[in-house]
Coordinates of C-alpha atoms and ligand atoms in Angstrom, one line a residue:
X1 CA 31.9 34.5 0.9
X2 CA 32.0 31.0 2.3
X3 CA 33.2 28.1 0.1
X4 CA 30.5 25.8 -1.4
X5 CA 30.3 22.1 -0.6
X6 CA 28.9 20.0 -3.4
X7 CA 26.5 17.2 -2.3
X8 CA 26.7 14.2 -4.5
X9 CA 24.0 11.7 -3.8
X10 CA 24.6 8.1 -4.8
X11 CA 21.6 6.4 -3.2
X12 CA 20.5 5.2 -6.6
X13 CA 23.9 3.7 -7.5
X14 CA 26.1 2.8 -4.5
X15 CA 23.0 2.6 -2.2
X16 CA 21.2 0.4 -4.6
X17 CA 24.2 -2.0 -4.6
X18 CA 23.1 -3.1 -1.2
X19 CA 21.8 -6.7 -1.5
X20 CA 18.0 -6.5 -1.7
X21 CA 17.8 -2.8 -2.3
X22 CA 17.5 -2.8 -6.1
X23 CA 14.8 -0.5 -7.4
X24 CA 12.7 -0.3 -10.5
X25 CA 13.0 2.6 -13.0
X26 CA 9.9 4.3 -11.7
X27 CA 11.0 3.9 -8.1
X28 CA 14.4 5.5 -9.0
X29 CA 12.6 8.3 -10.8
X30 CA 10.5 9.1 -7.8
X31 CA 13.5 9.2 -5.5
X32 CA 15.4 11.3 -8.0
X33 CA 12.5 13.8 -7.9
X34 CA 12.8 14.0 -4.1
X35 CA 16.5 14.5 -4.4
X36 CA 16.0 17.4 -6.8
X37 CA 13.5 18.9 -4.3
X38 CA 16.3 18.5 -1.6
X39 CA 18.5 20.4 -4.1
X40 CA 21.2 17.8 -4.3
X41 CA 23.9 19.1 -6.6
X42 CA 24.7 15.8 -8.3
X43 CA 22.5 12.7 -8.5
X44 CA 24.3 9.5 -9.4
X45 CA 21.4 7.8 -11.1
X46 CA 22.9 4.4 -11.7
X47 CA 25.5 2.4 -13.7
X48 CA 24.1 2.6 -17.2
X49 CA 26.2 -0.3 -18.7
X50 CA 25.3 -2.7 -15.9
X51 CA 21.9 -3.7 -17.2
X52 CA 19.2 -2.5 -19.6
X53 CA 17.0 -1.6 -16.6
X54 CA 19.7 0.6 -15.2
X55 CA 20.3 2.2 -18.6
X56 CA 16.6 3.1 -18.8
X57 CA 16.6 4.4 -15.3
X58 CA 19.5 6.7 -15.9
X59 CA 18.0 7.9 -19.2
X60 CA 14.6 8.5 -17.6
X61 CA 16.2 10.5 -14.7
X62 CA 18.4 12.5 -17.1
X63 CA 15.3 13.4 -19.2
X64 CA 13.1 14.3 -16.2
X65 CA 15.4 16.1 -13.7
X66 CA 16.5 19.5 -14.7
X67 CA 17.9 21.2 -11.6
X68 CA 20.6 18.6 -10.5
X69 CA 23.5 17.3 -12.5
X70 CA 22.8 13.7 -13.5
X71 CA 25.7 11.2 -13.3
X72 CA 26.2 7.7 -14.5
X73 CA 29.0 5.4 -13.2
X74 CA 31.0 3.5 -15.7
X75 CA 34.0 1.2 -15.5
X76 CA 37.1 2.5 -17.3
X77 CA 36.4 1.1 -20.7
X78 CA 35.0 2.6 -24.0
X79 CA 31.9 0.5 -24.0
X80 CA 30.7 1.5 -20.5
X81 CA 31.6 5.1 -21.1
X82 CA 29.7 5.2 -24.4
X83 CA 26.6 3.6 -22.7
X84 CA 26.8 6.2 -19.9
X85 CA 27.0 9.1 -22.4
X86 CA 24.1 7.7 -24.4
X87 CA 21.9 7.4 -21.3
X88 CA 22.8 11.0 -20.3
X89 CA 22.0 12.6 -23.6
X90 CA 18.8 14.2 -22.4
X91 CA 20.4 15.8 -19.3
X92 CA 20.6 19.5 -18.8
X93 CA 23.9 18.8 -17.1
X94 CA 25.4 15.3 -17.3
X95 CA 28.5 13.8 -15.7
X96 CA 30.3 10.6 -16.4
X97 CA 32.0 9.0 -13.4
X98 CA 34.6 6.5 -14.4
X99 CA 36.7 4.4 -12.1
X100 CA 39.4 1.8 -11.9
X101 CA 41.1 0.2 -8.9
X102 CA 44.5 1.4 -7.9
X103 CA 45.4 -0.5 -4.7
X104 CA 48.1 -3.2 -5.1
X105 CA 45.6 -5.8 -3.8
X106 CA 42.8 -4.9 -6.3
X107 CA 45.2 -4.5 -9.3
X108 CA 46.9 -7.8 -8.7
X109 CA 44.1 -10.0 -7.5
X110 CA 41.0 -8.6 -9.0
X111 CA 42.0 -6.8 -12.2
X112 CA 45.2 -8.9 -12.9
X113 CA 46.8 -5.8 -14.3
X114 CA 50.1 -4.1 -13.8
X115 CA 50.3 -0.6 -12.4
X116 CA 51.4 0.7 -15.8
X117 CA 48.4 -0.9 -17.5
X118 CA 46.0 0.6 -14.9
X119 CA 47.6 4.1 -15.4
X120 CA 47.2 3.8 -19.2
X121 CA 43.6 2.6 -18.9
X122 CA 42.7 5.4 -16.5
X123 CA 44.2 8.1 -18.8
X124 CA 42.6 6.6 -21.9
X125 CA 39.2 6.4 -20.3
X126 CA 39.2 9.9 -19.0
X127 CA 40.3 11.1 -22.5
X128 CA 37.5 9.1 -24.1
X129 CA 34.9 10.4 -21.7
X130 CA 36.0 14.0 -22.1
X131 CA 35.3 13.7 -25.8
X132 CA 31.7 12.9 -25.0
X133 CA 30.9 15.2 -22.0
X134 CA 32.5 18.2 -20.3
X135 CA 32.0 17.0 -16.8
X136 CA 34.1 13.9 -16.0
X137 CA 34.7 12.4 -12.5
X138 CA 37.5 9.9 -11.9
X139 CA 37.7 7.5 -8.9
X140 CA 40.7 5.4 -8.0
X141 CA 38.8 2.5 -6.5
X142 CA 40.2 1.4 -3.1
X143 CA 42.1 4.7 -3.4
X144 CA 42.7 5.0 0.4
X145 CA 44.7 1.7 0.4
X146 CA 46.7 2.6 -2.7
X147 CA 50.4 3.5 -2.8
X148 CA 50.7 7.3 -2.4
X149 CA 53.3 7.7 -5.1
X150 CA 51.4 5.6 -7.6
X151 CA 48.1 7.4 -6.7
X152 CA 49.7 10.8 -7.3
X153 CA 51.0 9.6 -10.7
X154 CA 47.5 8.4 -11.8
X155 CA 45.6 11.4 -10.5
X156 CA 48.0 13.9 -12.0
X157 CA 47.6 12.1 -15.3
X158 CA 43.8 12.0 -15.3
X159 CA 43.6 15.7 -14.4
X160 CA 45.9 16.4 -17.3
X161 CA 43.5 14.4 -19.5
X162 CA 40.6 16.6 -18.3
X163 CA 39.0 15.0 -15.3
X164 CA 37.1 17.8 -13.5
X165 CA 36.4 16.0 -10.2
X166 CA 38.7 13.6 -8.4
X167 CA 37.0 11.3 -5.9
X168 CA 39.0 9.4 -3.4
X169 CA 37.1 6.3 -2.2
X170 CA 37.7 4.5 1.1
X171 CA 36.0 1.6 -0.6
X172 CA 36.3 -0.8 2.3
X173 CA 35.7 1.6 5.2
X174 CA 39.2 1.2 6.6
X175 CA 40.1 4.9 7.1
X176 CA 40.1 6.8 10.4
X177 CA 39.3 10.6 10.3
X178 CA 42.7 12.2 10.9
X179 CA 44.5 9.9 8.5
X180 CA 41.9 10.2 5.8
X181 CA 41.9 14.0 6.1
X182 CA 45.7 14.0 5.9
X183 CA 45.6 11.6 2.9
X184 CA 43.5 14.0 0.9
X185 CA 45.6 17.0 2.0
X186 CA 48.8 15.2 0.9
X187 CA 47.4 14.3 -2.5
X188 CA 46.3 17.9 -3.1
X189 CA 49.7 19.2 -2.0
X190 CA 51.8 16.8 -4.0
X191 CA 49.9 16.8 -7.3
X192 CA 51.1 19.8 -9.3
X193 CA 47.8 20.3 -11.2
X194 CA 45.5 19.5 -8.2
X195 CA 43.9 22.9 -8.4
X196 CA 42.4 22.1 -11.8
X197 CA 39.9 19.6 -10.2
X198 CA 37.4 19.5 -7.5
X199 CA 38.3 17.0 -4.8
X200 CA 35.7 14.6 -3.5
X201 CA 35.4 12.2 -0.6
X202 CA 33.6 8.8 -0.8
X203 CA 33.6 6.8 2.5
X204 CA 32.1 3.5 3.5
X205 CA 30.9 2.8 7.0
X206 CA 32.4 -0.5 7.9
X207 CA 33.9 0.9 11.1
X208 CA 31.1 3.4 11.7
X209 CA 33.3 6.3 10.6
X210 CA 32.0 7.2 7.1
X211 CA 30.6 10.5 8.2
X212 CA 33.5 11.4 10.5
X213 CA 36.0 10.5 7.7
X214 CA 34.1 12.5 5.1
X215 CA 34.1 15.5 7.4
X216 CA 37.8 15.2 8.0
X217 CA 38.3 15.0 4.2
X218 CA 36.5 18.3 4.0
X219 CA 38.0 20.1 6.9
X220 CA 41.6 18.8 6.9
X221 CA 41.9 17.7 3.3
X222 CA 40.1 20.6 1.6
X223 CA 37.6 18.4 -0.3
X224 CA 34.7 20.3 -1.7
X225 CA 32.4 17.4 -2.7
X226 CA 31.0 14.7 -0.4
X227 CA 29.5 11.5 -1.8
X228 CA 26.7 10.2 0.3
X229 CA 23.4 8.3 0.4
X230 CA 20.0 8.8 2.1
X231 CA 19.9 6.9 5.4
X232 CA 23.5 5.9 4.7
X233 CA 22.1 3.1 2.4
X234 CA 24.8 1.0 0.8
X235 CA 26.6 -2.4 0.7
X236 CA 27.6 -3.9 4.0
X237 CA 27.5 -1.2 6.7
X238 CA 26.6 1.4 4.1
X239 CA 27.9 4.8 2.9
X240 CA 28.3 8.2 4.4
X241 CA 24.8 9.4 5.3
X242 CA 23.5 12.5 3.5
X243 CA 21.3 13.7 6.4
X244 CA 24.1 13.4 8.9
X245 CA 26.8 15.1 6.7
X246 CA 24.4 17.9 5.7
X247 CA 23.2 18.6 9.3
X248 CA 26.7 18.5 10.6
X249 CA 27.9 21.1 8.1
X250 CA 24.9 23.2 8.7
X251 CA 24.7 23.0 12.5
X252 CA 28.5 23.5 12.9
X253 CA 28.8 26.3 10.3
X254 CA 30.9 28.1 12.9
X255 CA 33.5 25.4 12.4
X256 CA 33.2 24.3 8.8
X257 CA 32.3 27.6 7.3
X258 CA 30.8 26.1 4.2
X259 CA 27.6 26.8 2.2
X260 CA 25.4 24.1 0.5
X261 CA 22.5 24.2 -1.9
X262 CA 20.5 21.6 0.1
X263 CA 17.1 22.4 1.5
X264 CA 16.9 20.2 4.6
X265 CA 13.1 20.5 5.0
X266 CA 12.8 17.6 2.6
X267 CA 15.2 15.3 4.4
X268 CA 12.6 13.3 6.4
X269 CA 10.4 12.7 3.4
X270 CA 13.4 11.5 1.4
X271 CA 14.4 9.2 4.2
X272 CA 10.9 7.7 4.4
X273 CA 10.7 7.3 0.7
X274 CA 14.0 5.4 0.5
X275 CA 13.2 3.2 3.4
X276 CA 9.7 2.3 2.0
X277 CA 11.0 1.7 -1.4
X278 CA 14.0 -0.5 -0.5
X279 CA 12.6 -2.1 2.7
X280 CA 15.7 -1.0 4.6
X281 CA 14.2 0.2 7.9
X282 CA 15.7 3.2 9.6
X283 CA 16.8 2.4 13.2
X284 CA 14.9 4.5 15.8
X285 CA 18.0 6.1 17.2
X286 CA 19.5 7.0 13.8
X287 CA 20.7 10.7 13.9
X288 CA 18.4 13.2 12.2
X289 CA 15.9 10.7 10.6
X290 CA 15.4 8.1 13.3
X291 CA 12.0 8.1 15.0
X292 CA 13.7 9.0 18.4
X293 CA 16.1 11.5 17.0
X294 CA 14.2 14.4 18.6
X295 CA 12.3 12.6 21.3
X296 CA 13.1 13.6 24.9
X297 CA 12.1 10.8 27.2
X298 CA 13.9 11.7 30.5
X299 CA 12.1 14.1 32.8
X300 CA 15.2 16.3 33.2
X301 CA 15.5 16.7 29.4
X302 CA 11.8 17.4 28.9
X303 CA 11.8 20.0 31.6
X304 CA 14.9 21.7 30.1
X305 CA 13.5 21.7 26.5
X306 CA 10.2 23.2 27.7
X307 CA 12.1 26.0 29.5
X308 CA 14.5 26.6 26.6
X309 CA 14.8 24.4 23.5
X310 CA 18.5 24.8 23.1
X311 CA 19.2 23.2 26.5
X312 CA 19.1 19.8 24.8
X313 CA 18.4 20.5 21.1
X314 CA 21.1 21.5 18.7
X315 CA 18.8 21.3 15.6
X316 CA 15.1 21.9 15.2
X317 CA 13.0 18.8 14.2
X318 CA 10.9 20.9 11.9
X319 CA 13.9 22.2 9.9
X320 CA 14.6 18.6 8.6
X321 CA 10.9 18.0 7.9
X322 CA 9.5 16.3 11.0
X323 CA 6.6 18.7 11.3
X324 CA 5.5 17.8 7.8
X325 CA 4.4 14.5 9.4
X326 CA 0.9 15.8 10.1
X327 CA -2.6 14.6 9.2
X328 CA -3.1 15.8 5.7
X329 CA -6.1 14.1 4.3
X330 CA -9.1 12.0 5.3
X331 CA -12.2 10.4 4.1
X332 CA -13.8 13.6 2.8
X333 CA -10.8 14.8 0.9
X334 CA -11.3 15.0 -2.8
X335 CA -9.3 14.1 -5.9
X336 CA -7.8 17.6 -6.3
X337 CA -6.6 17.7 -2.7
X338 CA -5.1 14.3 -3.1
X339 CA -3.4 15.3 -6.4
X340 CA -2.0 18.5 -4.8
X341 CA -0.6 16.6 -1.8
X342 CA 1.1 14.2 -4.2
X343 CA 2.7 17.1 -6.0
X344 CA 3.8 18.6 -2.7
X345 CA 5.4 15.2 -1.8
X346 CA 7.2 15.2 -5.1
X347 CA 5.2 12.3 -6.5
X348 CA 4.3 12.8 -10.2
X349 CA 2.0 10.0 -11.5
X350 CA 2.6 9.8 -15.2
X351 CA -1.0 9.3 -16.4
X352 CA -4.5 10.1 -15.4
X353 CA -5.3 6.4 -15.1
X354 CA -2.4 6.0 -12.6
X355 CA -3.8 9.0 -10.6
X356 CA -7.3 7.5 -10.7
X357 CA -6.1 4.1 -9.5
X358 CA -4.1 5.7 -6.7
X359 CA -7.1 7.8 -5.7
X360 CA -9.3 4.7 -5.5
X361 CA -6.8 3.1 -3.2
X362 CA -6.6 6.2 -1.1
X363 CA -10.4 6.2 -0.7
X364 CA -10.3 2.5 0.3
X365 CA -7.7 3.3 2.9
X366 CA -9.5 6.4 4.2
X367 CA -12.6 4.2 4.8
X368 CA -10.5 2.0 7.1
X369 CA -8.3 4.6 8.7
X370 CA -9.6 8.1 9.7
X371 CA -6.3 10.0 9.5
X372 CA -4.1 9.7 6.5
X373 CA -0.5 10.8 6.9
X374 CA 2.1 11.7 4.3
X375 CA 3.8 8.3 5.0
X376 CA 0.5 6.5 4.2
X377 CA 0.3 8.3 0.9
X378 CA 3.9 7.5 0.0
X379 CA 3.3 3.8 0.9
X380 CA 0.2 3.8 -1.2
X381 CA 1.9 5.1 -4.3
X382 CA 4.9 2.8 -3.8
X383 CA 2.5 -0.1 -3.9
X384 CA 0.6 1.5 -6.8
X385 CA 3.7 1.6 -9.0
X386 CA 4.4 -2.0 -8.2
X387 CA 0.9 -3.0 -9.3
X388 CA 1.2 -0.9 -12.4
X389 CA 4.3 -2.7 -13.4
X390 CA 2.2 -5.8 -14.2
X391 CA 3.8 -8.0 -11.7
X392 CA 3.5 -11.8 -11.7
X393 CA 1.8 -12.0 -8.3
X394 CA -0.8 -9.6 -6.9
X395 CA -2.7 -9.7 -3.7
X396 CA -6.6 -10.0 -3.8
X397 CA -7.9 -11.0 -0.4
X398 CA -7.1 -12.9 2.8
X399 CA -9.0 -14.6 5.6
X400 CA -7.4 -16.1 8.6
X401 CA -8.4 -17.7 11.9
X402 CA -6.5 -17.7 15.1
X403 CA -7.7 -18.4 18.6
X404 CA -5.8 -19.1 21.8
X405 CA -5.0 -22.8 22.1
X406 CA -5.7 -23.5 18.4
X407 CA -3.4 -23.8 15.4
X408 CA -3.9 -20.7 13.2
X409 CA -5.0 -21.1 9.6
X410 CA -5.2 -18.9 6.5
X411 CA -6.7 -18.8 3.1
X412 CA -5.4 -16.3 0.6
X413 CA -6.5 -15.3 -2.9
X414 CA -4.0 -13.8 -5.2
X415 CA -3.4 -13.6 -8.9
X416 CA -0.6 -15.3 -10.9
X417 CA -0.2 -13.5 -14.2
X418 CA -3.7 -12.1 -13.9
X419 CA -5.4 -15.4 -13.0
X420 CA -6.9 -15.9 -9.5
X421 CA -5.7 -18.7 -7.4
X422 CA -6.3 -19.7 -3.8
X423 CA -3.9 -21.2 -1.3
X424 CA -4.6 -22.5 2.2
X425 CA -2.4 -23.5 5.1
X426 CA -1.9 -23.7 8.8
X427 CA 1.0 -22.2 10.6
X428 CA 2.7 -21.3 13.9
X429 CA 0.9 -17.9 13.8
X430 CA -1.5 -16.1 11.4
X431 CA 1.4 -14.5 9.5
X432 CA 3.2 -17.9 9.2
X433 CA 0.0 -19.5 8.0
X434 CA -0.7 -16.8 5.4
X435 CA 2.8 -16.9 3.9
X436 CA 2.7 -20.7 3.9
X437 CA -0.6 -20.5 2.1
X438 CA 1.1 -18.4 -0.6
X439 CA 4.0 -20.9 -0.8
X440 CA 1.6 -23.8 -1.2
X441 CA 0.8 -22.4 -4.7
X442 CA 4.1 -20.7 -5.7
X443 CA 6.6 -23.2 -4.3
X444 CA 9.5 -20.7 -4.7
X445 CA 11.6 -22.5 -2.1
X446 CA 13.1 -19.1 -1.1
X447 CA 14.6 -18.8 2.3
X448 CA 13.3 -15.9 4.4
X449 CA 16.3 -14.1 5.9
X450 CA 14.4 -11.1 7.5
X451 CA 10.9 -10.3 8.5
X452 CA 10.1 -7.0 10.2
X453 CA 7.0 -5.0 11.1
X454 CA 6.9 -1.2 11.6
X455 CA 4.0 1.1 12.4
X456 CA 4.1 3.7 9.6
X457 CA 2.9 6.6 11.7
X458 CA 3.0 5.8 15.4
X459 CA -0.2 4.4 16.9
X460 CA -2.1 1.1 16.6
X461 CA -4.4 3.0 14.2
X462 CA -1.5 3.3 12.0
X463 CA -0.7 1.1 8.9
X464 CA 1.7 -1.7 9.5
X465 CA 4.6 -1.7 7.1
X466 CA 6.2 -5.1 6.7
X467 CA 9.6 -5.9 5.1
X468 CA 10.4 -9.4 4.0
X469 CA 13.8 -10.4 2.7
X470 CA 14.1 -13.5 0.6
X471 CA 17.1 -15.3 -0.7
X472 CA 17.1 -17.8 -3.5
X473 CA 19.9 -19.1 -5.8
X474 CA 22.3 -16.4 -4.6
X475 CA 19.8 -13.5 -5.1
X476 CA 18.6 -11.4 -2.2
X477 CA 15.5 -9.3 -2.5
X478 CA 13.4 -7.1 -0.2
X479 CA 9.6 -6.9 -0.5
X480 CA 7.6 -4.2 1.3
X481 CA 3.8 -4.2 2.0
X482 CA 1.6 -1.9 4.0
X483 CA -1.9 -2.2 5.3
X484 CA -3.8 -1.4 8.5
X485 CA -4.0 -5.2 8.9
X486 CA -0.4 -6.5 9.5
X487 CA -1.3 -10.0 8.2
X488 CA -2.4 -8.5 4.9
X489 CA 0.7 -6.3 4.9
X490 CA 2.8 -9.4 5.4
X491 CA 1.2 -11.2 2.5
X492 CA 1.7 -8.2 0.3
X493 CA 5.3 -7.9 1.3
X494 CA 5.9 -11.6 0.6
X495 CA 4.2 -11.3 -2.9
X496 CA 6.3 -8.2 -3.6
X497 CA 9.5 -10.1 -2.7
X498 CA 8.5 -13.0 -4.9
X499 CA 7.9 -10.6 -7.8
X500 CA 11.4 -9.2 -7.4
X501 CA 12.8 -12.7 -7.3
X502 CA 10.9 -13.5 -10.5
X503 CA 12.3 -10.6 -12.4
X504 CA 15.5 -11.9 -13.8
X505 CA 17.5 -8.6 -13.9
X506 CA 21.1 -9.6 -14.1
X507 CA 23.5 -6.8 -13.2
X508 CA 27.2 -6.2 -13.5
X509 CA 28.7 -5.4 -10.1
X510 CA 30.4 -2.0 -9.9
X511 CA 33.1 -3.4 -7.7
X512 CA 33.2 -6.9 -9.0
Ligands
KIV1 O1 33.4 2.6 -3.0 C1 33.9 2.8 -4.2 O2 35.1 2.6 -4.4 C2 32.9 3.1 -5.2 C3 33.6 3.6 -6.5 C4 33.0 2.8 -7.7 C5 33.5 5.0 -6.6 O3 31.8 3.2 -5.0
ZN2 ZN1 31.3 3.1 -2.8

């Protein structure tokens, strides 16, 4: 029988660390449900000690998800580890993932600790965690840039203390495939008790090699767990992408010879959900989940594919969920059909009133747009959960005027803590006028660092999905809004970003 490769998804922890990608508890829960449908083995749900919000998110996910192991990150100290264990209490299967940096640079400059102190703290933390849960993962942060002898000493010691998984991060994305694969192999060969733990790879994508490095860690190094994120979401250039690693292992089973639990049919829906929730748009030519990943534009390719698919296709689009992108509902669809489609999409609305509110919005949308796609439904419930969270600002209505040769103007009505206000402004274009109309009331002073518009499902009939990234006093947030009218979508996205700026969630950085 083939060996099994464990897929450890860290979209909700390392992915969320990406500036602007922070998610609410309910958003994380919805993504966790999709990850469970994908049959991810381990879901790293957050970093429980970093904030009350993250504690509650890990707790909610641990209580709700039963088929995947739920993991919380924690620094190597008793307080963080106890918080993680507390948040994981309701889990069927819970894991504590504790880490401390081991590279000379990090120990000296960041931690200001000697190697002996780091060794002691690593041992003590794993011992403490093992008294609370049976499943403990240890990561030497910046492991790939650590001294081999010292790393062997630390890892041997934490395995002896009961660590069940050893994860070797290339924290800064410095590795190259052959060397990283060899690095893991050397560790496993030199550490006498290495067979007592599962070896894991965790690669960042700064040089665009996170997936290649992870595969080398598996093939050459013998790792049997890969840490990855949906869409490769993560700080800087991101993490190893789940969809790429999974489809590489599956498509090249002849070479890797490994089994996974993953059900790839849910990949595209997961990708859409993560991008809609975080506002991180997927590039069209992104492998597996990009809009062009299976599009054959050149005549020669089209001709070949029509004659025999495998002339130019190594995977089938429908196997990763592309064919799920079909018209599912319309104006005449009833509440039950809507509810069932939500269930099929893995969206569980917690109360009848939430379902009713979402259904009302669905009907409003169906009046304006004849074909409703899965993406429309996901966008609609994303917005629904934002409105349910009793946000400070909520969109009500907008009117704008633009004509060739005239300066556009807009008037917008929105609520501030439930009270309606109206803002008016002119601008360079209708979007600019609308956002300035909002600013005329809010006066946030935030700087806009990104504005992007995407068609949710292809044609001009489609809804526009707008992402707005705002920066203020060192905080970066993304707001997403969707509507068939892109000016309205822009206003919604701007208000959503302002709401996020407003929420004062302070977090402890995992790698700070
Ligand atoms: O990249 C990294 O080093 C990490 C650790 C906290 C595992 O994310
Ligand atoms: Zn990382």
